[in-house]
């Protein structure tokens, strides 16, 4: 069963494919999908645990009439390396391979409540260094480390 | 390594992770010189202005930075108490730092309760920032005087087995000292603490990446065996408020109290260190024994900070 049979093709938008089965919610958090409701033209279609030739089962997210930012694409790829991102323009599929980021800025908050980057008084830009080979990101300011898999819990809103 | 290759001129001292062995040895070399011939450094900071921004209480660190700067001929701008600074009125750290920089200071020594505050400050101002304590994150100048103490007492840090005891999670001196000691060869570290107060994950990761031998000692029954192997024991205070369950604190405190019984299996040459102030985790009965290094350790606060000032700001 192809997902095409479940959901029709879209004219433009983003398909986030090969998400590990049942992990779509984590990706939704990462891309702050709740923000998308502000745009009345956007629909979000989430497919969970659909068959995949490559991985057996997978999740897929379609962002109808929304292009996911390349920064978000890179963040998703960091946490779920199997993910592929396709931008759809006029029904045509463009495969996009995100570069893994060296630094993550703004998006993720430090888990240490006493970190200066969580200060309400100071306009500190949140920043993490990506330690690819170790599987962690590290706060540029206070050195706290976060496993890749925990990043979706720390998306700043 | 040749002298000219190591320069701290204009450098920030934010984290002990930024130290290198030649840099640390340079600081020790100048500290030796300060102890030998203090008069040589009398005018080393003449015409320089040093701001001391202490947004958290401090006695030893503040006074040693203050006295060191004065002895070297610097003007000192003390901003010591949050009540006295406009930070208490709700000013951002950014604005406070910009204001201090606007006074034309040559260096800012800062203690702040937020982790990462020193890194942030170093990015905000152009002049060197010396981290005198950034929340529970680090206290890099303390680690220099701690490591200097070990070198003075034992000749070198290489090959030593060093134990850290007590609250390793919230102590700012421990991460800095671990990073500093990790620069030496053949060092082994024991982290003796209940699991809730164990060494922080980023510190452990730092050691793993560098292949430093270490182990965590969490069971009360294993403490004595670990202590028997140590050349140096670095004691920090267990604080009741750090325990989720106060009865846990009552149950454990005795095991982390250093007295003659605690040291009964220790090597005769074991040195006991403590960043001070101590409360009841280190019994005064240890003071009269050769194990007690902590007062000598405290006495190096001044020369090591003079050496740092000299290397960063001196001509």
Tab-separated table of C-alpha atoms in Angstrom:
chain	number	residue	atom	x	y	z
A	1	UNK	CA	0.000	0.000	0.000
A	2	UNK	CA	1.520	3.311	-1.086
A	3	UNK	CA	0.667	6.417	0.862
A	4	UNK	CA	-0.514	7.863	-2.447
A	5	UNK	CA	-3.497	5.618	-2.056
A	6	UNK	CA	-4.262	7.118	1.327
A	7	UNK	CA	-3.724	10.776	0.600
A	8	UNK	CA	-3.798	12.553	-2.700
A	9	UNK	CA	-0.796	14.330	-4.184
A	10	UNK	CA	-0.317	18.009	-3.410
A	11	UNK	CA	0.383	20.820	-5.859
A	12	UNK	CA	2.881	22.577	-3.611
A	13	UNK	CA	4.255	22.162	-0.138
A	14	UNK	CA	6.589	19.838	1.733
A	15	UNK	CA	6.649	16.087	2.269
A	16	UNK	CA	8.681	14.915	5.246
A	17	UNK	CA	9.172	11.253	4.483
A	18	UNK	CA	10.765	8.237	6.183
A	19	UNK	CA	10.121	9.438	9.712
A	20	UNK	CA	10.516	6.427	12.045
A	21	UNK	CA	7.100	4.885	12.697
A	22	UNK	CA	5.059	6.642	15.404
A	23	UNK	CA	7.542	9.549	15.661
A	24	UNK	CA	5.618	12.087	13.598
A	25	UNK	CA	4.529	13.907	16.761
A	26	UNK	CA	8.155	14.588	17.637
A	27	UNK	CA	8.707	16.069	14.198
A	28	UNK	CA	5.532	18.152	14.563
A	29	UNK	CA	7.036	19.618	17.715
A	30	UNK	CA	10.357	20.269	16.090
A	31	UNK	CA	8.844	22.229	13.255
A	32	UNK	CA	6.423	23.939	15.630
A	33	UNK	CA	3.498	22.789	13.523
A	34	UNK	CA	1.044	24.511	15.875
A	35	UNK	CA	2.251	27.797	14.450
A	36	UNK	CA	1.050	26.772	11.015
A	37	UNK	CA	-2.625	27.071	11.954
A	38	UNK	CA	-2.202	30.822	11.750
A	39	UNK	CA	-2.106	30.453	8.001
A	40	UNK	CA	-5.623	29.502	6.824
A	41	UNK	CA	-4.248	28.150	3.527
A	42	UNK	CA	-2.116	25.509	5.211
A	43	UNK	CA	-3.150	21.919	5.938
A	44	UNK	CA	-1.054	19.349	7.756
A	45	UNK	CA	-1.548	15.699	6.869
A	46	UNK	CA	0.032	13.170	9.196
A	47	UNK	CA	0.372	9.523	8.240
A	48	UNK	CA	1.420	7.136	10.945
A	49	UNK	CA	2.785	3.626	10.660
A	50	UNK	CA	2.330	3.314	6.923
A	51	UNK	CA	4.212	0.594	5.009
A	52	UNK	CA	7.683	1.488	3.763
A	53	UNK	CA	9.742	-0.571	1.342
A	54	UNK	CA	12.959	0.570	2.986
A	55	UNK	CA	12.099	0.528	6.690
A	56	UNK	CA	9.027	-1.691	7.013
A	57	UNK	CA	6.916	1.035	8.607
A	58	UNK	CA	7.254	4.806	8.672
A	59	UNK	CA	5.470	8.071	9.356
A	60	UNK	CA	5.000	10.808	6.783
A	61	UNK	CA	4.020	14.445	7.237
A	62	UNK	CA	2.670	16.505	4.384
A	63	UNK	CA	2.646	20.247	4.778
A	64	UNK	CA	0.113	21.363	2.232
A	65	UNK	CA	0.848	24.887	0.974
A	66	UNK	CA	3.813	25.377	3.255
A	67	UNK	CA	7.546	25.112	2.591
A	68	UNK	CA	9.390	23.948	5.647
A	69	UNK	CA	12.452	26.108	6.353
A	70	UNK	CA	15.823	24.617	5.524
A	71	UNK	CA	16.887	25.206	9.132
A	72	UNK	CA	13.994	23.082	10.341
A	73	UNK	CA	14.768	20.455	7.722
A	74	UNK	CA	18.326	20.253	9.028
A	75	UNK	CA	17.134	19.936	12.614
A	76	UNK	CA	14.728	17.123	11.696
A	77	UNK	CA	17.496	15.324	9.799
A	78	UNK	CA	19.810	15.640	12.796
A	79	UNK	CA	17.388	13.872	15.104
A	80	UNK	CA	15.953	11.416	12.571
A	81	UNK	CA	18.729	10.675	10.064
A	82	UNK	CA	16.442	8.468	7.928
A	83	UNK	CA	14.175	11.409	7.108
A	84	UNK	CA	14.038	12.718	3.567
A	85	UNK	CA	12.547	16.059	2.665
A	86	UNK	CA	10.766	16.739	-0.606
A	87	UNK	CA	9.634	20.143	-1.686
A	88	UNK	CA	6.733	20.006	-4.125
A	89	UNK	CA	6.361	22.789	-6.693
A	90	UNK	CA	3.552	22.565	-9.259
A	91	UNK	CA	3.165	18.842	-8.600
A	92	UNK	CA	6.866	18.251	-9.223
A	93	UNK	CA	8.969	16.625	-6.504
A	94	UNK	CA	12.329	18.193	-5.605
A	95	UNK	CA	14.387	16.040	-3.286
A	96	UNK	CA	16.236	18.071	-0.701
A	97	UNK	CA	19.193	16.784	1.320
A	98	UNK	CA	19.666	18.986	4.357
A	99	UNK	CA	23.231	19.690	5.480
A	100	UNK	CA	23.647	18.754	9.118
A	101	UNK	CA	23.979	21.969	11.096
A	102	UNK	CA	27.147	22.874	13.023
A	103	UNK	CA	25.212	25.257	15.228
A	104	UNK	CA	21.548	25.548	16.177
A	105	UNK	CA	20.392	29.051	16.943
A	106	UNK	CA	17.201	30.376	18.438
A	107	UNK	CA	15.069	27.288	18.136
A	108	UNK	CA	16.088	25.157	21.127
A	109	UNK	CA	16.130	26.307	24.735
A	110	UNK	CA	18.752	25.268	27.258
A	111	UNK	CA	17.527	22.651	29.773
A	112	UNK	CA	19.382	24.479	32.560
A	113	UNK	CA	16.920	26.944	34.054
A	114	UNK	CA	19.755	29.014	35.496
A	115	UNK	CA	21.485	29.395	32.124
A	116	UNK	CA	21.898	32.991	30.989
A	117	UNK	CA	20.177	32.027	27.729
A	118	UNK	CA	16.961	31.488	29.723
A	119	UNK	CA	17.218	34.938	31.306
A	120	UNK	CA	14.160	37.053	30.736
A	121	UNK	CA	16.086	40.250	31.262
A	122	UNK	CA	18.819	39.705	28.718
A	123	UNK	CA	18.214	39.263	24.993
A	124	UNK	CA	20.557	36.278	24.659
A	125	UNK	CA	20.346	34.377	21.374
A	126	UNK	CA	20.051	30.696	22.256
A	127	UNK	CA	22.851	28.732	20.652
A	128	UNK	CA	24.005	25.125	20.648
A	129	UNK	CA	27.040	23.508	19.134
A	130	UNK	CA	26.274	20.202	17.418
A	131	UNK	CA	28.528	17.335	18.549
A	132	UNK	CA	27.712	15.016	15.674
A	133	UNK	CA	29.967	12.154	16.596
A	134	UNK	CA	28.739	12.131	20.203
A	135	UNK	CA	25.032	12.523	19.533
A	136	UNK	CA	24.639	15.639	21.661
A	137	UNK	CA	24.136	19.342	21.280
A	138	UNK	CA	25.954	21.556	23.774
A	139	UNK	CA	24.834	24.952	25.023
A	140	UNK	CA	27.275	27.575	23.788
A	141	UNK	CA	26.921	29.499	27.051
A	142	UNK	CA	26.634	27.020	29.906
A	143	UNK	CA	27.950	23.760	28.344
A	144	UNK	CA	24.836	21.723	29.240
A	145	UNK	CA	24.464	18.801	26.845
A	146	UNK	CA	21.264	17.422	25.344
A	147	UNK	CA	20.915	14.132	23.489
A	148	UNK	CA	19.590	14.525	19.960
A	149	UNK	CA	16.505	12.513	20.859
A	150	UNK	CA	15.572	14.991	23.631
A	151	UNK	CA	15.717	18.064	21.414
A	152	UNK	CA	11.988	18.027	20.550
A	153	UNK	CA	11.212	18.525	24.269
A	154	UNK	CA	13.175	21.767	24.272
A	155	UNK	CA	11.686	23.629	21.365
A	156	UNK	CA	11.323	27.239	22.450
A	157	UNK	CA	7.849	28.642	22.040
B	1	UNK	CA	57.467	24.854	24.863
B	2	UNK	CA	59.147	28.216	24.275
B	3	UNK	CA	58.045	31.155	26.304
B	4	UNK	CA	57.015	33.263	23.353
B	5	UNK	CA	54.482	30.706	22.169
B	6	UNK	CA	52.246	31.183	25.191
B	7	UNK	CA	50.539	34.510	25.520
B	8	UNK	CA	47.497	35.323	27.591
B	9	UNK	CA	47.572	38.979	26.639
B	10	UNK	CA	44.064	40.344	26.293
B	11	UNK	CA	42.593	36.881	26.752
B	12	UNK	CA	39.247	36.117	28.385
B	13	UNK	CA	39.308	33.563	31.172
B	14	UNK	CA	35.827	32.143	30.790
B	15	UNK	CA	36.226	28.385	31.015
B	16	UNK	CA	38.952	25.987	32.062
B	17	UNK	CA	38.013	24.032	28.938
B	18	UNK	CA	39.903	26.722	27.012
B	19	UNK	CA	43.131	26.115	28.951
B	20	UNK	CA	46.098	24.322	27.471
B	21	UNK	CA	48.935	22.741	29.374
B	22	UNK	CA	51.495	25.362	28.255
B	23	UNK	CA	49.088	28.114	29.332
B	24	UNK	CA	48.556	26.568	32.760
B	25	UNK	CA	52.296	26.044	33.200
B	26	UNK	CA	52.920	29.644	32.226
B	27	UNK	CA	50.509	30.787	34.952
B	28	UNK	CA	52.310	28.547	37.460
B	29	UNK	CA	55.693	29.868	36.405
B	30	UNK	CA	54.608	33.480	36.918
B	31	UNK	CA	52.906	32.531	40.214
B	32	UNK	CA	56.257	31.145	41.405
B	33	UNK	CA	57.840	34.436	40.432
B	34	UNK	CA	55.174	36.405	42.319
B	35	UNK	CA	55.899	34.353	45.433
B	36	UNK	CA	59.649	34.761	45.039
B	37	UNK	CA	59.787	38.452	44.153
B	38	UNK	CA	56.460	40.160	44.725
B	39	UNK	CA	58.064	43.599	44.426
B	40	UNK	CA	58.652	42.998	40.715
B	41	UNK	CA	54.923	43.129	40.140
B	42	UNK	CA	54.226	46.262	42.142
B	43	UNK	CA	53.641	48.509	39.130
B	44	UNK	CA	52.708	45.831	36.683
B	45	UNK	CA	49.146	47.184	36.337
B	46	UNK	CA	49.940	50.883	36.824
B	47	UNK	CA	47.423	52.994	34.940
B	48	UNK	CA	45.057	50.038	34.414
B	49	UNK	CA	41.486	49.922	35.629
B	50	UNK	CA	39.931	46.692	36.782
B	51	UNK	CA	36.178	46.394	37.388
B	52	UNK	CA	34.997	43.822	39.896
B	53	UNK	CA	31.362	43.021	39.140
B	54	UNK	CA	30.184	40.614	41.806
B	55	UNK	CA	26.482	39.902	41.477
B	56	UNK	CA	26.653	37.157	44.085
B	57	UNK	CA	28.252	37.033	47.523
B	58	UNK	CA	31.939	36.213	47.677
B	59	UNK	CA	34.633	36.787	50.272
B	60	UNK	CA	37.797	34.959	49.253
B	61	UNK	CA	37.559	35.312	45.510
B	62	UNK	CA	36.497	38.934	45.654
B	63	UNK	CA	39.137	39.954	48.150
B	64	UNK	CA	41.950	38.159	46.373
B	65	UNK	CA	41.067	39.753	43.029
B	66	UNK	CA	40.755	43.124	44.761
B	67	UNK	CA	43.984	42.922	46.752
B	68	UNK	CA	45.881	41.495	43.777
B	69	UNK	CA	44.835	44.396	41.535
B	70	UNK	CA	45.672	46.997	44.181
B	71	UNK	CA	49.061	45.467	44.908
B	72	UNK	CA	49.909	45.695	41.244
B	73	UNK	CA	49.010	49.357	41.055
B	74	UNK	CA	45.636	49.141	39.284
B	75	UNK	CA	42.599	51.301	39.935
B	76	UNK	CA	39.758	49.114	41.112
B	77	UNK	CA	36.121	49.785	40.316
B	78	UNK	CA	34.168	47.637	42.749
B	79	UNK	CA	30.556	46.783	41.907
B	80	UNK	CA	30.103	44.253	44.580
B	81	UNK	CA	26.604	43.820	45.760
B	82	UNK	CA	23.523	43.332	43.637
B	83	UNK	CA	21.820	45.836	45.937
B	84	UNK	CA	24.396	48.412	44.937
B	85	UNK	CA	24.394	47.806	41.226
B	86	UNK	CA	21.536	48.704	38.959
B	87	UNK	CA	21.091	44.999	38.231
B	88	UNK	CA	19.007	45.035	41.397
B	89	UNK	CA	16.748	47.612	39.771
B	90	UNK	CA	16.081	45.303	36.862
B	91	UNK	CA	18.816	46.398	34.502
B	92	UNK	CA	19.984	43.752	32.069
B	93	UNK	CA	23.452	42.292	32.406
B	94	UNK	CA	24.087	43.590	28.888
B	95	UNK	CA	23.403	47.188	29.914
B	96	UNK	CA	25.458	46.855	33.091
B	97	UNK	CA	28.434	45.505	31.143
B	98	UNK	CA	28.181	48.221	28.497
B	99	UNK	CA	28.034	50.851	31.218
B	100	UNK	CA	31.149	49.444	32.915
B	101	UNK	CA	32.974	49.220	29.597
B	102	UNK	CA	32.048	52.845	29.008
B	103	UNK	CA	34.057	53.794	32.089
B	104	UNK	CA	37.160	52.793	30.170
B	105	UNK	CA	38.102	49.759	32.242
B	106	UNK	CA	40.801	47.393	30.984
B	107	UNK	CA	39.328	44.220	32.410
B	108	UNK	CA	36.117	42.982	34.031
B	109	UNK	CA	36.229	40.341	36.745
B	110	UNK	CA	32.738	38.968	37.156
B	111	UNK	CA	30.824	36.633	39.411
B	112	UNK	CA	27.241	35.977	38.405
B	113	UNK	CA	24.620	33.425	39.505
B	114	UNK	CA	23.681	32.417	35.950
B	115	UNK	CA	25.477	29.603	34.189
B	116	UNK	CA	26.980	30.895	30.968
B	117	UNK	CA	27.049	34.515	32.204
B	118	UNK	CA	30.814	34.820	31.726
B	119	UNK	CA	30.662	33.534	28.162
B	120	UNK	CA	27.895	36.008	27.422
B	121	UNK	CA	29.825	38.865	29.036
B	122	UNK	CA	32.927	38.031	27.011
B	123	UNK	CA	30.838	38.316	23.845
B	124	UNK	CA	29.263	41.613	24.929
B	125	UNK	CA	32.388	43.584	25.870
B	126	UNK	CA	35.703	44.031	24.070
B	127	UNK	CA	37.924	44.056	27.150
B	128	UNK	CA	39.044	40.775	28.765
B	129	UNK	CA	36.528	39.118	31.070
B	130	UNK	CA	37.733	36.968	33.943
B	131	UNK	CA	35.131	34.522	35.197
B	132	UNK	CA	35.136	34.575	39.001
B	133	UNK	CA	32.265	32.087	39.168
B	134	UNK	CA	29.356	31.520	36.766
B	135	UNK	CA	26.549	29.898	38.731
B	136	UNK	CA	27.147	26.186	39.125
B	137	UNK	CA	29.042	26.058	35.849
B	138	UNK	CA	32.663	26.983	36.446
B	139	UNK	CA	35.234	28.818	38.507
B	140	UNK	CA	38.326	28.652	36.307
B	141	UNK	CA	40.674	30.842	38.359
B	142	UNK	CA	39.999	28.684	41.417
B	143	UNK	CA	41.012	25.641	39.399
B	144	UNK	CA	44.317	27.307	38.525
B	145	UNK	CA	45.135	27.876	42.167
B	146	UNK	CA	43.936	24.374	43.034
B	147	UNK	CA	46.147	22.769	40.393
B	148	UNK	CA	48.986	25.088	41.418
B	149	UNK	CA	48.641	23.811	44.973
B	150	UNK	CA	49.024	20.237	43.757
B	151	UNK	CA	52.125	21.152	41.765
B	152	UNK	CA	53.630	22.997	44.740
B	153	UNK	CA	52.982	20.073	47.046
B	154	UNK	CA	53.761	17.169	44.747
B	155	UNK	CA	55.971	18.614	42.022
B	156	UNK	CA	53.520	17.677	39.267
B	157	UNK	CA	49.980	16.558	38.575
B	158	UNK	CA	51.115	13.858	36.142
B	159	UNK	CA	50.321	10.342	37.236
B	160	UNK	CA	48.295	11.320	40.285
B	161	UNK	CA	45.000	9.857	41.431
B	162	UNK	CA	42.594	12.557	42.487
B	163	UNK	CA	39.274	12.095	44.261
B	164	UNK	CA	36.400	14.577	44.292
B	165	UNK	CA	34.014	14.230	47.210
B	166	UNK	CA	30.610	15.675	48.017
B	167	UNK	CA	28.320	17.727	45.816
B	168	UNK	CA	29.883	17.393	42.397
B	169	UNK	CA	26.763	18.388	40.506
B	170	UNK	CA	26.284	21.900	41.824
B	171	UNK	CA	29.887	22.765	42.662
B	172	UNK	CA	31.376	25.287	40.254
B	173	UNK	CA	34.939	24.564	41.313
B	174	UNK	CA	34.768	20.856	40.437
B	175	UNK	CA	34.124	21.105	36.655
B	176	UNK	CA	36.883	23.694	36.257
B	177	UNK	CA	39.366	21.617	38.218
B	178	UNK	CA	38.454	18.461	36.293
B	179	UNK	CA	39.029	20.269	32.972
B	180	UNK	CA	42.347	21.626	34.232
B	181	UNK	CA	43.659	18.328	35.622
B	182	UNK	CA	42.624	16.556	32.420
B	183	UNK	CA	45.459	18.463	30.703
B	184	UNK	CA	48.036	16.396	32.582
B	185	UNK	CA	49.352	12.928	31.782
B	186	UNK	CA	48.246	9.704	33.405
B	187	UNK	CA	45.756	11.277	35.782
B	188	UNK	CA	43.012	9.121	37.327
B	189	UNK	CA	39.910	10.664	38.856
B	190	UNK	CA	37.380	9.287	41.313
B	191	UNK	CA	34.034	11.020	41.708
B	192	UNK	CA	32.753	10.115	45.151
B	193	UNK	CA	29.164	11.281	45.524
B	194	UNK	CA	25.619	9.979	45.758
B	195	UNK	CA	24.172	9.481	42.282
B	196	UNK	CA	21.929	12.561	42.497
B	197	UNK	CA	24.981	14.755	43.095
B	198	UNK	CA	27.357	13.063	40.677
B	199	UNK	CA	29.557	14.821	38.172
B	200	UNK	CA	27.607	16.547	35.404
B	201	UNK	CA	27.157	14.735	32.076
B	202	UNK	CA	29.054	17.335	30.050
B	203	UNK	CA	32.060	16.988	32.364
B	204	UNK	CA	31.977	13.207	32.002
B	205	UNK	CA	31.709	13.543	28.234
B	206	UNK	CA	34.741	15.827	28.251
B	207	UNK	CA	36.758	13.149	30.067
B	208	UNK	CA	35.530	10.318	27.854
B	209	UNK	CA	36.464	12.213	24.716
B	210	UNK	CA	39.971	12.711	26.038
B	211	UNK	CA	40.400	9.149	27.241
B	212	UNK	CA	40.952	10.165	30.865
B	213	UNK	CA	40.592	7.343	33.398
B	214	UNK	CA	37.827	8.028	35.892
B	215	UNK	CA	35.167	6.243	37.879
B	216	UNK	CA	32.091	7.173	39.800
B	217	UNK	CA	31.940	5.930	43.373
B	218	UNK	CA	28.317	6.034	44.500
B	219	UNK	CA	28.025	3.321	47.135
B	220	UNK	CA	28.865	4.292	50.695
B	221	UNK	CA	30.565	0.918	51.151
B	222	UNK	CA	33.068	1.683	48.370
B	223	UNK	CA	34.216	5.090	49.583
B	224	UNK	CA	36.931	3.858	51.915
B	225	UNK	CA	38.505	1.620	49.255
B	226	UNK	CA	38.594	4.522	46.786
B	227	UNK	CA	40.085	6.931	49.329
B	228	UNK	CA	42.943	4.466	49.949
B	229	UNK	CA	44.098	4.938	46.358
B	230	UNK	CA	44.101	8.724	46.321
B	231	UNK	CA	46.993	11.158	46.194
B	232	UNK	CA	44.655	14.132	46.494
B	233	UNK	CA	41.146	14.412	47.904
B	234	UNK	CA	39.138	17.483	46.872
B	235	UNK	CA	36.285	18.009	49.316
B	236	UNK	CA	33.137	20.016	48.631
B	237	UNK	CA	30.159	20.603	50.848
B	238	UNK	CA	26.997	18.521	50.718
B	239	UNK	CA	24.061	20.871	51.082
B	240	UNK	CA	20.772	19.740	52.476
B	241	UNK	CA	18.725	21.797	50.009
B	242	UNK	CA	20.242	19.893	47.093
B	243	UNK	CA	18.612	16.640	48.170
B	244	UNK	CA	15.089	15.948	46.918
B	245	UNK	CA	14.502	14.037	50.157
B	246	UNK	CA	15.937	15.583	53.374
B	247	UNK	CA	16.090	12.193	55.104
B	248	UNK	CA	18.479	11.066	52.364
B	249	UNK	CA	20.765	13.914	53.383
B	250	UNK	CA	20.645	12.864	57.029
B	251	UNK	CA	21.445	9.286	56.064
B	252	UNK	CA	24.398	10.188	53.844
B	253	UNK	CA	26.061	13.139	55.486
B	254	UNK	CA	28.216	11.033	57.805
B	255	UNK	CA	29.727	9.138	54.865
B	256	UNK	CA	30.872	12.368	53.265
B	257	UNK	CA	32.361	13.932	56.357
B	258	UNK	CA	36.145	13.965	56.283
B	259	UNK	CA	37.685	13.277	59.682
B	260	UNK	CA	40.523	11.066	60.947
B	261	UNK	CA	38.369	7.985	60.767
B	262	UNK	CA	37.480	8.765	57.158
B	263	UNK	CA	41.195	9.063	56.406
B	264	UNK	CA	42.213	5.957	58.345
B	265	UNK	CA	43.013	3.932	55.187
B	266	UNK	CA	44.435	6.845	53.236
B	267	UNK	CA	48.021	7.069	52.030
B	268	UNK	CA	50.177	9.011	54.509
B	269	UNK	CA	50.962	11.466	51.722
B	270	UNK	CA	47.308	12.107	50.788
B	271	UNK	CA	46.586	15.812	50.481
B	272	UNK	CA	43.129	17.064	51.394
B	273	UNK	CA	41.921	20.148	49.540
B	274	UNK	CA	38.827	22.290	49.957
B	275	UNK	CA	37.815	25.515	48.168
B	276	UNK	CA	36.563	26.875	51.525
B	277	UNK	CA	34.464	27.946	53.305
B	278	UNK	CA	33.903	24.640	55.063
B	279	UNK	CA	31.047	23.903	57.373
B	280	UNK	CA	31.039	20.474	58.956
B	281	UNK	CA	32.161	18.320	56.021
B	282	UNK	CA	35.812	18.703	56.978
B	283	UNK	CA	36.644	18.144	60.634
B	284	UNK	CA	39.121	20.616	62.204
B	285	UNK	CA	40.960	17.594	63.653
B	286	UNK	CA	42.441	17.131	60.163
B	287	UNK	CA	43.973	20.637	60.308
B	288	UNK	CA	46.975	19.600	62.378
B	289	UNK	CA	47.887	16.656	60.126
B	290	UNK	CA	50.085	16.675	57.004
B	291	UNK	CA	46.916	15.833	55.035
B	292	UNK	CA	45.672	19.401	55.420
B	293	UNK	CA	46.547	21.343	52.287
B	294	UNK	CA	43.546	23.656	52.294
B	295	UNK	CA	44.982	26.698	54.063
B	296	UNK	CA	48.059	26.636	51.897
B	297	UNK	CA	45.721	26.182	48.922
B	298	UNK	CA	43.778	29.292	49.940
B	299	UNK	CA	47.010	31.251	50.274
B	300	UNK	CA	47.747	30.720	46.561
B	301	UNK	CA	44.621	32.626	45.587
B	302	UNK	CA	46.531	35.887	45.628
B	303	UNK	CA	49.723	34.965	43.717
B	304	UNK	CA	47.850	33.005	41.069
B	305	UNK	CA	45.447	35.901	40.467
B	306	UNK	CA	48.349	38.339	40.366
B	307	UNK	CA	49.998	36.095	37.785
B	308	UNK	CA	46.808	36.053	35.722
B	309	UNK	CA	46.435	39.827	35.835
B	310	UNK	CA	50.062	40.184	34.855
B	311	UNK	CA	49.772	37.825	31.908
B	312	UNK	CA	46.487	39.270	30.647
B	313	UNK	CA	47.010	42.982	31.306
B	314	UNK	CA	50.671	43.555	32.120
B	315	UNK	CA	53.087	45.218	29.735
